[in-house]
Amino acid sequence: MATIRVTPNILTQRVLTNLRDQNRRILGLQTQLATGRRINNLSEGPLAARLAVGIRREIQRNEQYLENINTTAPFLQSTATTTQTMTDIYQRVRELTIQGASETNGPLQRAAIAEEINQLLEQVAATANQRTNGRYLYGGTRTRQEPFELTRNADGDITAVNYVGNDGQIRIAVAEGVNLVTNETGRQVFLDNQDIFQNLIGIRDDLLAGNTADLSNVRLAEIRVAEDQLLNSLARVGATQNRLERVDNDTRDFNFQLQETLSNTIDADFAEVIVNLNSETNALQAALNSAARILQPTLLNFLS
């Protein structure tokens, strides 16, 4: 049987190779401690690395959905607040109209009521041109210009209101394949079944003219339609807010689960890594001590 002569050079190369392997394992464990990840390169676990990439992509997509919701929330809240304000205003308008329609009031009393109606009209007009974070709420997709133009008489009173916005819907993506309408247009809120501005202008002018019959019949009927119109808008906004809140909570919960899955896939177990690092460090030290004894140079080394 042929024999293989183990020369000092072969022995040296074998010892150095083993030392390099141990150093490589120690470096890998130190990298895991530094990064907190069990897998830092694709070669360390191709399947786990691919899974981690997919999970990260899904987390990033969900974070974009959450950002969309967070950006939209102030506009929805402002829309809800202004619509509620107009609903409250119309409760007062109803009271004043009933009061002004009474035959017990004289011209001076009706003029005083008309002045209050006129102030409420101004408030509604200002609310219709409400702006939040530089964006007009009721202009449809025309969010950079006032959606309602006011026409005034010589005394400065509003005589007509013209809608110059559009009926465009602002949609945001809140989940995969789910886009929600997040705005109320000026036509929906102020002009749909009842022109709220014309209703208020008509009440004011009827009060000044002493036209109690129209106040009792026409204007009160218009008020009922206007109130329903505002309540319908408020209901739509509230429903959208509730849905966004649910989607927000669900998405955050799902992202938390994805983070846990990602952690289980690539994160290192620090206790296990430290134990393994200590073991490999001790093994390296023992190997170095052993190599120092084995590779001591002698005269025979130089003669071989």
PDB file of C-alpha atoms in Angstrom:
ATOM      1  CA  MET A   1       0.000   0.000   0.000  1.00  0.00           C
ATOM      2  CA  ALA A   2       1.368   3.404  -0.930  1.00  0.00           C
ATOM      3  CA  THR A   3       1.918   5.816   1.909  1.00  0.00           C
ATOM      4  CA  ILE A   4       1.517   9.568   1.856  1.00  0.00           C
ATOM      5  CA  ARG A   5       4.297  11.465   3.457  1.00  0.00           C
ATOM      6  CA  VAL A   6       2.960  14.258   5.661  1.00  0.00           C
ATOM      7  CA  THR A   7       5.499  16.988   5.299  1.00  0.00           C
ATOM      8  CA  PRO A   8       5.701  20.007   7.605  1.00  0.00           C
ATOM      9  CA  ASN A   9       4.430  22.153   4.720  1.00  0.00           C
ATOM     10  CA  ILE A  10       1.250  20.044   4.354  1.00  0.00           C
ATOM     11  CA  LEU A  11       0.771  20.101   8.095  1.00  0.00           C
ATOM     12  CA  THR A  12       1.196  23.856   8.166  1.00  0.00           C
ATOM     13  CA  GLN A  13      -1.328  24.374   5.381  1.00  0.00           C
ATOM     14  CA  ARG A  14      -3.854  22.114   7.098  1.00  0.00           C
ATOM     15  CA  VAL A  15      -3.482  23.966  10.403  1.00  0.00           C
ATOM     16  CA  LEU A  16      -3.816  27.377   8.701  1.00  0.00           C
ATOM     17  CA  THR A  17      -6.919  26.250   6.821  1.00  0.00           C
ATOM     18  CA  ASN A  18      -8.555  25.109  10.055  1.00  0.00           C
ATOM     19  CA  LEU A  19      -7.632  28.377  11.748  1.00  0.00           C
ATOM     20  CA  ARG A  20      -9.109  30.385   8.848  1.00  0.00           C
ATOM     21  CA  ASP A  21     -12.351  28.376   9.069  1.00  0.00           C
ATOM     22  CA  GLN A  22     -12.596  29.012  12.797  1.00  0.00           C
ATOM     23  CA  ASN A  23     -11.881  32.724  12.293  1.00  0.00           C
ATOM     24  CA  ARG A  24     -14.579  32.833   9.615  1.00  0.00           C
ATOM     25  CA  ARG A  25     -17.121  31.264  11.989  1.00  0.00           C
ATOM     26  CA  ILE A  26     -16.147  33.711  14.737  1.00  0.00           C
ATOM     27  CA  LEU A  27     -16.464  36.651  12.329  1.00  0.00           C
ATOM     28  CA  GLY A  28     -19.926  35.410  11.307  1.00  0.00           C
ATOM     29  CA  LEU A  29     -21.021  35.203  14.941  1.00  0.00           C
ATOM     30  CA  GLN A  30     -19.613  38.658  15.676  1.00  0.00           C
ATOM     31  CA  THR A  31     -21.517  40.028  12.671  1.00  0.00           C
ATOM     32  CA  GLN A  32     -24.726  38.472  14.021  1.00  0.00           C
ATOM     33  CA  LEU A  33     -24.139  40.207  17.357  1.00  0.00           C
ATOM     34  CA  ALA A  34     -23.438  43.530  15.642  1.00  0.00           C
ATOM     35  CA  THR A  35     -26.445  43.447  13.289  1.00  0.00           C
ATOM     36  CA  GLY A  36     -28.841  41.418  15.414  1.00  0.00           C
ATOM     37  CA  ARG A  37     -29.535  39.239  12.380  1.00  0.00           C
ATOM     38  CA  ARG A  38     -28.909  35.566  11.896  1.00  0.00           C
ATOM     39  CA  ILE A  39     -28.842  36.002   8.106  1.00  0.00           C
ATOM     40  CA  ASN A  40     -26.791  38.872   6.708  1.00  0.00           C
ATOM     41  CA  ASN A  41     -26.018  37.514   3.252  1.00  0.00           C
ATOM     42  CA  LEU A  42     -28.114  35.660   0.705  1.00  0.00           C
ATOM     43  CA  SER A  43     -25.663  32.735   0.779  1.00  0.00           C
ATOM     44  CA  GLU A  44     -26.321  32.187   4.508  1.00  0.00           C
ATOM     45  CA  GLY A  45     -29.920  31.154   3.838  1.00  0.00           C
ATOM     46  CA  PRO A  46     -31.365  31.705   0.360  1.00  0.00           C
ATOM     47  CA  LEU A  47     -34.929  30.669   1.195  1.00  0.00           C
ATOM     48  CA  ALA A  48     -35.046  32.715   4.404  1.00  0.00           C
ATOM     49  CA  ALA A  49     -33.498  35.705   2.641  1.00  0.00           C
ATOM     50  CA  ARG A  50     -36.101  35.577  -0.140  1.00  0.00           C
ATOM     51  CA  LEU A  51     -38.881  35.318   2.431  1.00  0.00           C
ATOM     52  CA  ALA A  52     -37.446  38.297   4.309  1.00  0.00           C
ATOM     53  CA  VAL A  53     -37.365  40.402   1.129  1.00  0.00           C
ATOM     54  CA  GLY A  54     -41.034  39.628   0.462  1.00  0.00           C
ATOM     55  CA  ILE A  55     -42.017  40.435   4.044  1.00  0.00           C
ATOM     56  CA  ARG A  56     -40.125  43.744   3.996  1.00  0.00           C
ATOM     57  CA  ARG A  57     -41.813  44.703   0.730  1.00  0.00           C
ATOM     58  CA  GLU A  58     -45.231  43.999   2.228  1.00  0.00           C
ATOM     59  CA  ILE A  59     -44.391  45.971   5.366  1.00  0.00           C
ATOM     60  CA  GLN A  60     -43.296  48.953   3.259  1.00  0.00           C
ATOM     61  CA  ARG A  61     -46.500  48.782   1.220  1.00  0.00           C
ATOM     62  CA  ASN A  62     -48.599  48.732   4.400  1.00  0.00           C
ATOM     63  CA  GLU A  63     -46.628  51.658   5.807  1.00  0.00           C
ATOM     64  CA  GLN A  64     -47.530  53.631   2.671  1.00  0.00           C
ATOM     65  CA  TYR A  65     -51.199  52.811   3.242  1.00  0.00           C
ATOM     66  CA  LEU A  66     -50.859  54.009   6.840  1.00  0.00           C
ATOM     67  CA  GLU A  67     -49.215  57.209   5.618  1.00  0.00           C
ATOM     68  CA  ASN A  68     -52.110  57.774   3.198  1.00  0.00           C
ATOM     69  CA  ILE A  69     -54.594  57.364   6.034  1.00  0.00           C
ATOM     70  CA  ASN A  70     -52.595  59.644   8.326  1.00  0.00           C
ATOM     71  CA  THR A  71     -52.406  62.342   5.645  1.00  0.00           C
ATOM     72  CA  THR A  72     -56.132  62.168   4.909  1.00  0.00           C
ATOM     73  CA  ALA A  73     -57.351  62.121   8.509  1.00  0.00           C
ATOM     74  CA  PRO A  74     -57.052  65.918   9.131  1.00  0.00           C
ATOM     75  CA  PHE A  75     -59.089  66.733   6.016  1.00  0.00           C
ATOM     76  CA  LEU A  76     -61.838  64.304   6.970  1.00  0.00           C
ATOM     77  CA  GLN A  77     -61.920  65.659  10.500  1.00  0.00           C
ATOM     78  CA  SER A  78     -62.153  69.238   9.208  1.00  0.00           C
ATOM     79  CA  THR A  79     -64.962  68.207   6.841  1.00  0.00           C
ATOM     80  CA  ALA A  80     -66.834  66.545   9.701  1.00  0.00           C
ATOM     81  CA  THR A  81     -66.329  69.583  11.944  1.00  0.00           C
ATOM     82  CA  THR A  82     -67.485  72.125   9.362  1.00  0.00           C
ATOM     83  CA  THR A  83     -70.503  70.031   8.365  1.00  0.00           C
ATOM     84  CA  GLN A  84     -71.481  69.661  12.011  1.00  0.00           C
ATOM     85  CA  THR A  85     -71.085  73.425  12.407  1.00  0.00           C
ATOM     86  CA  MET A  86     -73.492  74.024   9.517  1.00  0.00           C
ATOM     87  CA  THR A  87     -75.941  71.507  10.995  1.00  0.00           C
ATOM     88  CA  ASP A  88     -75.883  73.487  14.225  1.00  0.00           C
ATOM     89  CA  ILE A  89     -76.325  76.725  12.282  1.00  0.00           C
ATOM     90  CA  TYR A  90     -79.409  75.336  10.602  1.00  0.00           C
ATOM     91  CA  GLN A  91     -80.999  74.521  13.922  1.00  0.00           C
ATOM     92  CA  ARG A  92     -80.752  78.214  14.688  1.00  0.00           C
ATOM     93  CA  VAL A  93     -81.999  79.107  11.179  1.00  0.00           C
ATOM     94  CA  ARG A  94     -85.102  76.988  11.774  1.00  0.00           C
ATOM     95  CA  GLU A  95     -85.793  78.714  15.096  1.00  0.00           C
ATOM     96  CA  LEU A  96     -85.374  82.165  13.563  1.00  0.00           C
ATOM     97  CA  THR A  97     -87.543  81.342  10.539  1.00  0.00           C
ATOM     98  CA  ILE A  98     -90.389  80.082  12.724  1.00  0.00           C
ATOM     99  CA  GLN A  99     -90.009  83.148  14.895  1.00  0.00           C
ATOM    100  CA  GLY A 100     -89.965  85.500  11.887  1.00  0.00           C
ATOM    101  CA  ALA A 101     -93.021  83.841  10.327  1.00  0.00           C
ATOM    102  CA  SER A 102     -95.133  84.748  13.350  1.00  0.00           C
ATOM    103  CA  GLU A 103     -97.616  87.547  12.716  1.00  0.00           C
ATOM    104  CA  THR A 104     -96.877  88.936  16.180  1.00  0.00           C
ATOM    105  CA  ASN A 105     -93.575  90.399  14.976  1.00  0.00           C
ATOM    106  CA  GLY A 106     -93.389  93.830  13.458  1.00  0.00           C
ATOM    107  CA  PRO A 107     -90.969  95.165  10.824  1.00  0.00           C
ATOM    108  CA  LEU A 108     -88.305  96.053  13.386  1.00  0.00           C
ATOM    109  CA  GLN A 109     -88.325  92.578  14.931  1.00  0.00           C
ATOM    110  CA  ARG A 110     -88.199  90.941  11.505  1.00  0.00           C
ATOM    111  CA  ALA A 111     -85.328  93.226  10.468  1.00  0.00           C
ATOM    112  CA  ALA A 112     -83.380  92.151  13.544  1.00  0.00           C
ATOM    113  CA  ILE A 113     -84.024  88.479  12.736  1.00  0.00           C
ATOM    114  CA  ALA A 114     -83.022  89.117   9.115  1.00  0.00           C
ATOM    115  CA  GLU A 115     -79.745  90.600  10.303  1.00  0.00           C
ATOM    116  CA  GLU A 116     -78.978  87.462  12.310  1.00  0.00           C
ATOM    117  CA  ILE A 117     -79.872  85.295   9.307  1.00  0.00           C
ATOM    118  CA  ASN A 118     -77.539  87.451   7.233  1.00  0.00           C
ATOM    119  CA  GLN A 119     -74.699  86.805   9.696  1.00  0.00           C
ATOM    120  CA  LEU A 120     -75.405  83.077   9.585  1.00  0.00           C
ATOM    121  CA  LEU A 121     -75.275  83.280   5.781  1.00  0.00           C
ATOM    122  CA  GLU A 122     -71.836  84.885   6.042  1.00  0.00           C
ATOM    123  CA  GLN A 123     -70.721  82.130   8.398  1.00  0.00           C
ATOM    124  CA  VAL A 124     -71.945  79.396   6.039  1.00  0.00           C
ATOM    125  CA  ALA A 125     -70.191  81.089   3.101  1.00  0.00           C
ATOM    126  CA  ALA A 126     -66.942  81.247   5.077  1.00  0.00           C
ATOM    127  CA  THR A 127     -67.345  77.598   6.061  1.00  0.00           C
ATOM    128  CA  ALA A 128     -67.945  76.592   2.446  1.00  0.00           C
ATOM    129  CA  ASN A 129     -64.552  78.094   1.586  1.00  0.00           C
ATOM    130  CA  GLN A 130     -62.857  76.404   4.526  1.00  0.00           C
ATOM    131  CA  ARG A 131     -59.217  75.460   3.959  1.00  0.00           C
ATOM    132  CA  THR A 132     -57.113  72.886   5.814  1.00  0.00           C
ATOM    133  CA  ASN A 133     -53.348  72.568   5.334  1.00  0.00           C
ATOM    134  CA  GLY A 134     -53.563  74.757   2.236  1.00  0.00           C
ATOM    135  CA  ARG A 135     -56.324  72.696   0.610  1.00  0.00           C
ATOM    136  CA  TYR A 136     -59.930  73.799   0.151  1.00  0.00           C
ATOM    137  CA  LEU A 137     -62.258  71.120   1.455  1.00  0.00           C
ATOM    138  CA  TYR A 138     -65.263  71.493  -0.836  1.00  0.00           C
ATOM    139  CA  GLY A 139     -63.783  72.180  -4.273  1.00  0.00           C
ATOM    140  CA  GLY A 140     -63.669  68.582  -5.468  1.00  0.00           C
ATOM    141  CA  THR A 141     -60.244  68.045  -7.016  1.00  0.00           C
ATOM    142  CA  ARG A 142     -59.764  71.810  -7.416  1.00  0.00           C
ATOM    143  CA  THR A 143     -58.224  72.216  -4.014  1.00  0.00           C
ATOM    144  CA  ARG A 144     -56.100  75.332  -4.607  1.00  0.00           C
ATOM    145  CA  GLN A 145     -58.834  77.892  -5.269  1.00  0.00           C
ATOM    146  CA  GLU A 146     -61.922  78.954  -3.360  1.00  0.00           C
ATOM    147  CA  PRO A 147     -64.803  76.744  -4.510  1.00  0.00           C
ATOM    148  CA  PHE A 148     -67.511  79.398  -3.993  1.00  0.00           C
ATOM    149  CA  GLU A 149     -67.589  82.891  -5.476  1.00  0.00           C
ATOM    150  CA  LEU A 150     -69.737  85.451  -3.653  1.00  0.00           C
ATOM    151  CA  THR A 151     -71.730  88.245  -5.285  1.00  0.00           C
ATOM    152  CA  ARG A 152     -72.567  91.206  -3.043  1.00  0.00           C
ATOM    153  CA  ASN A 153     -74.801  94.264  -3.377  1.00  0.00           C
ATOM    154  CA  ALA A 154     -73.873  97.858  -2.656  1.00  0.00           C
ATOM    155  CA  ASP A 155     -74.416  97.292   1.066  1.00  0.00           C
ATOM    156  CA  GLY A 156     -72.010  94.350   1.065  1.00  0.00           C
ATOM    157  CA  ASP A 157     -74.702  91.713   1.556  1.00  0.00           C
ATOM    158  CA  ILE A 158     -74.442  88.391  -0.270  1.00  0.00           C
ATOM    159  CA  THR A 159     -76.967  88.185  -3.112  1.00  0.00           C
ATOM    160  CA  ALA A 160     -75.688  85.085  -4.958  1.00  0.00           C
ATOM    161  CA  VAL A 161     -73.159  82.297  -4.564  1.00  0.00           C
ATOM    162  CA  ASN A 162     -71.594  80.516  -7.541  1.00  0.00           C
ATOM    163  CA  TYR A 163     -69.870  77.133  -7.290  1.00  0.00           C
ATOM    164  CA  VAL A 164     -66.590  77.086  -9.265  1.00  0.00           C
ATOM    165  CA  GLY A 165     -65.247  73.811  -7.915  1.00  0.00           C
ATOM    166  CA  ASN A 166     -65.835  70.476  -9.612  1.00  0.00           C
ATOM    167  CA  ASP A 167     -67.420  67.148  -8.746  1.00  0.00           C
ATOM    168  CA  GLY A 168     -64.117  65.254  -8.687  1.00  0.00           C
ATOM    169  CA  GLN A 169     -63.608  62.600  -6.041  1.00  0.00           C
ATOM    170  CA  ILE A 170     -60.360  62.372  -4.110  1.00  0.00           C
ATOM    171  CA  ARG A 171     -59.504  58.710  -3.630  1.00  0.00           C
ATOM    172  CA  ILE A 172     -56.729  57.190  -1.558  1.00  0.00           C
ATOM    173  CA  ALA A 173     -55.395  53.652  -1.491  1.00  0.00           C
ATOM    174  CA  VAL A 174     -55.833  52.192   1.994  1.00  0.00           C
ATOM    175  CA  ALA A 175     -55.292  48.504   1.242  1.00  0.00           C
ATOM    176  CA  GLU A 176     -54.534  46.206  -1.673  1.00  0.00           C
ATOM    177  CA  GLY A 177     -57.194  46.999  -4.293  1.00  0.00           C
ATOM    178  CA  VAL A 178     -59.151  49.265  -1.900  1.00  0.00           C
ATOM    179  CA  ASN A 179     -59.535  52.974  -2.722  1.00  0.00           C
ATOM    180  CA  LEU A 180     -61.790  55.198  -0.610  1.00  0.00           C
ATOM    181  CA  VAL A 181     -63.431  58.498  -1.516  1.00  0.00           C
ATOM    182  CA  THR A 182     -62.311  60.957   1.173  1.00  0.00           C
ATOM    183  CA  ASN A 183     -63.892  64.262   0.155  1.00  0.00           C
ATOM    184  CA  GLU A 184     -67.296  65.901   0.006  1.00  0.00           C
ATOM    185  CA  THR A 185     -67.799  68.229  -2.942  1.00  0.00           C
ATOM    186  CA  GLY A 186     -69.441  71.604  -2.613  1.00  0.00           C
ATOM    187  CA  ARG A 187     -72.324  70.465  -4.803  1.00  0.00           C
ATOM    188  CA  GLN A 188     -73.048  67.482  -2.535  1.00  0.00           C
ATOM    189  CA  VAL A 189     -73.057  69.507   0.664  1.00  0.00           C
ATOM    190  CA  PHE A 190     -74.469  72.887  -0.372  1.00  0.00           C
ATOM    191  CA  LEU A 191     -76.343  72.490  -3.650  1.00  0.00           C
ATOM    192  CA  ASP A 192     -77.585  68.915  -4.095  1.00  0.00           C
ATOM    193  CA  ASN A 193     -81.308  68.810  -3.306  1.00  0.00           C
ATOM    194  CA  GLN A 194     -81.387  72.289  -1.830  1.00  0.00           C
ATOM    195  CA  ASP A 195     -79.232  75.325  -2.558  1.00  0.00           C
ATOM    196  CA  ILE A 196     -78.401  76.269   1.007  1.00  0.00           C
ATOM    197  CA  PHE A 197     -77.193  79.753   0.072  1.00  0.00           C
ATOM    198  CA  GLN A 198     -80.373  80.590  -1.826  1.00  0.00           C
ATOM    199  CA  ASN A 199     -82.422  79.265   1.062  1.00  0.00           C
ATOM    200  CA  LEU A 200     -80.693  81.610   3.517  1.00  0.00           C
ATOM    201  CA  ILE A 201     -80.854  84.549   1.086  1.00  0.00           C
ATOM    202  CA  GLY A 202     -84.580  83.862   0.557  1.00  0.00           C
ATOM    203  CA  ILE A 203     -85.257  83.736   4.316  1.00  0.00           C
ATOM    204  CA  ARG A 204     -83.433  87.032   4.850  1.00  0.00           C
ATOM    205  CA  ASP A 205     -85.215  88.780   2.003  1.00  0.00           C
ATOM    206  CA  ASP A 206     -88.650  87.402   3.005  1.00  0.00           C
ATOM    207  CA  LEU A 207     -88.099  88.677   6.537  1.00  0.00           C
ATOM    208  CA  LEU A 208     -87.236  92.148   5.258  1.00  0.00           C
ATOM    209  CA  ALA A 209     -90.260  92.082   2.926  1.00  0.00           C
ATOM    210  CA  GLY A 210     -92.606  90.771   5.640  1.00  0.00           C
ATOM    211  CA  ASN A 211     -93.492  87.776   3.479  1.00  0.00           C
ATOM    212  CA  THR A 212     -94.646  85.489   6.295  1.00  0.00           C
ATOM    213  CA  ALA A 213     -96.525  83.105   3.991  1.00  0.00           C
ATOM    214  CA  ASP A 214     -93.362  82.092   2.137  1.00  0.00           C
ATOM    215  CA  LEU A 215     -91.482  81.819   5.431  1.00  0.00           C
ATOM    216  CA  SER A 216     -94.098  79.422   6.825  1.00  0.00           C
ATOM    217  CA  ASN A 217     -94.477  77.316   3.721  1.00  0.00           C
ATOM    218  CA  VAL A 218     -91.625  77.551   1.209  1.00  0.00           C
ATOM    219  CA  ARG A 219     -88.652  78.382   3.447  1.00  0.00           C
ATOM    220  CA  LEU A 220     -89.405  75.905   6.223  1.00  0.00           C
ATOM    221  CA  ALA A 221     -89.812  73.138   3.632  1.00  0.00           C
ATOM    222  CA  GLU A 222     -86.449  74.123   2.141  1.00  0.00           C
ATOM    223  CA  ILE A 223     -84.886  74.061   5.595  1.00  0.00           C
ATOM    224  CA  ARG A 224     -85.986  70.455   6.111  1.00  0.00           C
ATOM    225  CA  VAL A 225     -84.371  69.442   2.818  1.00  0.00           C
ATOM    226  CA  ALA A 226     -81.193  71.377   3.664  1.00  0.00           C
ATOM    227  CA  GLU A 227     -80.967  69.726   7.093  1.00  0.00           C
ATOM    228  CA  ASP A 228     -81.321  66.262   5.567  1.00  0.00           C
ATOM    229  CA  GLN A 229     -78.673  67.175   2.997  1.00  0.00           C
ATOM    230  CA  LEU A 230     -76.212  68.196   5.713  1.00  0.00           C
ATOM    231  CA  LEU A 231     -76.967  65.122   7.823  1.00  0.00           C
ATOM    232  CA  ASN A 232     -76.417  62.831   4.831  1.00  0.00           C
ATOM    233  CA  SER A 233     -73.051  64.450   4.213  1.00  0.00           C
ATOM    234  CA  LEU A 234     -72.129  64.123   7.884  1.00  0.00           C
ATOM    235  CA  ALA A 235     -73.119  60.452   7.811  1.00  0.00           C
ATOM    236  CA  ARG A 236     -70.922  59.787   4.771  1.00  0.00           C
ATOM    237  CA  VAL A 237     -67.929  61.468   6.368  1.00  0.00           C
ATOM    238  CA  GLY A 238     -68.484  59.626   9.639  1.00  0.00           C
ATOM    239  CA  ALA A 239     -68.738  56.286   7.853  1.00  0.00           C
ATOM    240  CA  THR A 240     -65.482  56.990   5.992  1.00  0.00           C
ATOM    241  CA  GLN A 241     -63.728  57.979   9.227  1.00  0.00           C
ATOM    242  CA  ASN A 242     -64.898  54.795  10.928  1.00  0.00           C
ATOM    243  CA  ARG A 243     -63.738  52.639   8.043  1.00  0.00           C
ATOM    244  CA  LEU A 244     -60.340  54.346   7.928  1.00  0.00           C
ATOM    245  CA  GLU A 245     -59.932  53.818  11.651  1.00  0.00           C
ATOM    246  CA  ARG A 246     -60.696  50.107  11.290  1.00  0.00           C
ATOM    247  CA  VAL A 247     -58.342  49.756   8.319  1.00  0.00           C
ATOM    248  CA  ASP A 248     -55.649  51.646  10.208  1.00  0.00           C
ATOM    249  CA  ASN A 249     -55.929  49.348  13.227  1.00  0.00           C
ATOM    250  CA  ASP A 250     -56.037  46.197  11.079  1.00  0.00           C
ATOM    251  CA  THR A 251     -53.028  47.286   9.036  1.00  0.00           C
ATOM    252  CA  ARG A 252     -51.005  48.104  12.148  1.00  0.00           C
ATOM    253  CA  ASP A 253     -51.856  44.712  13.651  1.00  0.00           C
ATOM    254  CA  PHE A 254     -50.936  42.951  10.421  1.00  0.00           C
ATOM    255  CA  ASN A 255     -47.638  44.837  10.203  1.00  0.00           C
ATOM    256  CA  PHE A 256     -46.860  43.812  13.771  1.00  0.00           C
ATOM    257  CA  GLN A 257     -47.418  40.172  12.819  1.00  0.00           C
ATOM    258  CA  LEU A 258     -45.215  40.607   9.749  1.00  0.00           C
ATOM    259  CA  GLN A 259     -42.478  42.127  11.914  1.00  0.00           C
ATOM    260  CA  GLU A 260     -42.659  39.108  14.200  1.00  0.00           C
ATOM    261  CA  THR A 261     -42.433  36.748  11.231  1.00  0.00           C
ATOM    262  CA  LEU A 262     -39.488  38.704   9.855  1.00  0.00           C
ATOM    263  CA  SER A 263     -37.787  38.581  13.243  1.00  0.00           C
ATOM    264  CA  ASN A 264     -38.276  34.825  13.492  1.00  0.00           C
ATOM    265  CA  THR A 265     -36.912  34.433   9.969  1.00  0.00           C
ATOM    266  CA  ILE A 266     -33.683  36.430  10.112  1.00  0.00           C
ATOM    267  CA  ASP A 267     -33.075  37.734  13.638  1.00  0.00           C
ATOM    268  CA  ALA A 268     -30.374  36.193  15.751  1.00  0.00           C
ATOM    269  CA  ASP A 269     -30.884  34.562  19.150  1.00  0.00           C
ATOM    270  CA  PHE A 270     -28.400  36.619  21.171  1.00  0.00           C
ATOM    271  CA  ALA A 271     -28.031  34.072  23.963  1.00  0.00           C
ATOM    272  CA  GLU A 272     -27.335  31.298  21.477  1.00  0.00           C
ATOM    273  CA  VAL A 273     -24.918  33.462  19.479  1.00  0.00           C
ATOM    274  CA  ILE A 274     -22.953  34.425  22.598  1.00  0.00           C
ATOM    275  CA  VAL A 275     -22.681  30.793  23.692  1.00  0.00           C
ATOM    276  CA  ASN A 276     -21.521  29.763  20.215  1.00  0.00           C
ATOM    277  CA  LEU A 277     -19.074  32.671  20.036  1.00  0.00           C
ATOM    278  CA  ASN A 278     -17.522  31.744  23.369  1.00  0.00           C
ATOM    279  CA  SER A 279     -17.283  28.125  22.245  1.00  0.00           C
ATOM    280  CA  GLU A 280     -15.638  29.044  18.929  1.00  0.00           C
ATOM    281  CA  THR A 281     -13.287  31.498  20.645  1.00  0.00           C
ATOM    282  CA  ASN A 282     -12.185  28.823  23.091  1.00  0.00           C
ATOM    283  CA  ALA A 283     -11.772  26.358  20.238  1.00  0.00           C
ATOM    284  CA  LEU A 284      -9.647  28.876  18.333  1.00  0.00           C
ATOM    285  CA  GLN A 285      -7.449  29.480  21.351  1.00  0.00           C
ATOM    286  CA  ALA A 286      -6.983  25.757  21.817  1.00  0.00           C
ATOM    287  CA  ALA A 287      -6.172  25.366  18.127  1.00  0.00           C
ATOM    288  CA  LEU A 288      -3.601  28.134  18.313  1.00  0.00           C
ATOM    289  CA  ASN A 289      -1.943  26.531  21.340  1.00  0.00           C
ATOM    290  CA  SER A 290      -1.927  23.153  19.604  1.00  0.00           C
ATOM    291  CA  ALA A 291      -0.531  24.640  16.402  1.00  0.00           C
ATOM    292  CA  ALA A 292       2.218  26.374  18.309  1.00  0.00           C
ATOM    293  CA  ARG A 293       3.380  23.035  19.663  1.00  0.00           C
ATOM    294  CA  ILE A 294       2.990  21.092  16.427  1.00  0.00           C
ATOM    295  CA  LEU A 295       4.655  23.598  14.167  1.00  0.00           C
ATOM    296  CA  GLN A 296       7.771  24.265  16.234  1.00  0.00           C
ATOM    297  CA  PRO A 297      10.631  24.456  13.695  1.00  0.00           C
ATOM    298  CA  THR A 298      13.455  21.870  14.028  1.00  0.00           C
ATOM    299  CA  LEU A 299      16.560  21.034  12.034  1.00  0.00           C
ATOM    300  CA  LEU A 300      14.641  18.149  10.446  1.00  0.00           C
ATOM    301  CA  ASN A 301      12.057  20.630   9.117  1.00  0.00           C
ATOM    302  CA  PHE A 302      14.681  22.360   7.124  1.00  0.00           C
ATOM    303  CA  LEU A 303      16.189  19.080   5.878  1.00  0.00           C
ATOM    304  CA  SER A 304      12.881  17.549   4.773  1.00  0.00           C
TER     305      SER A 304
END
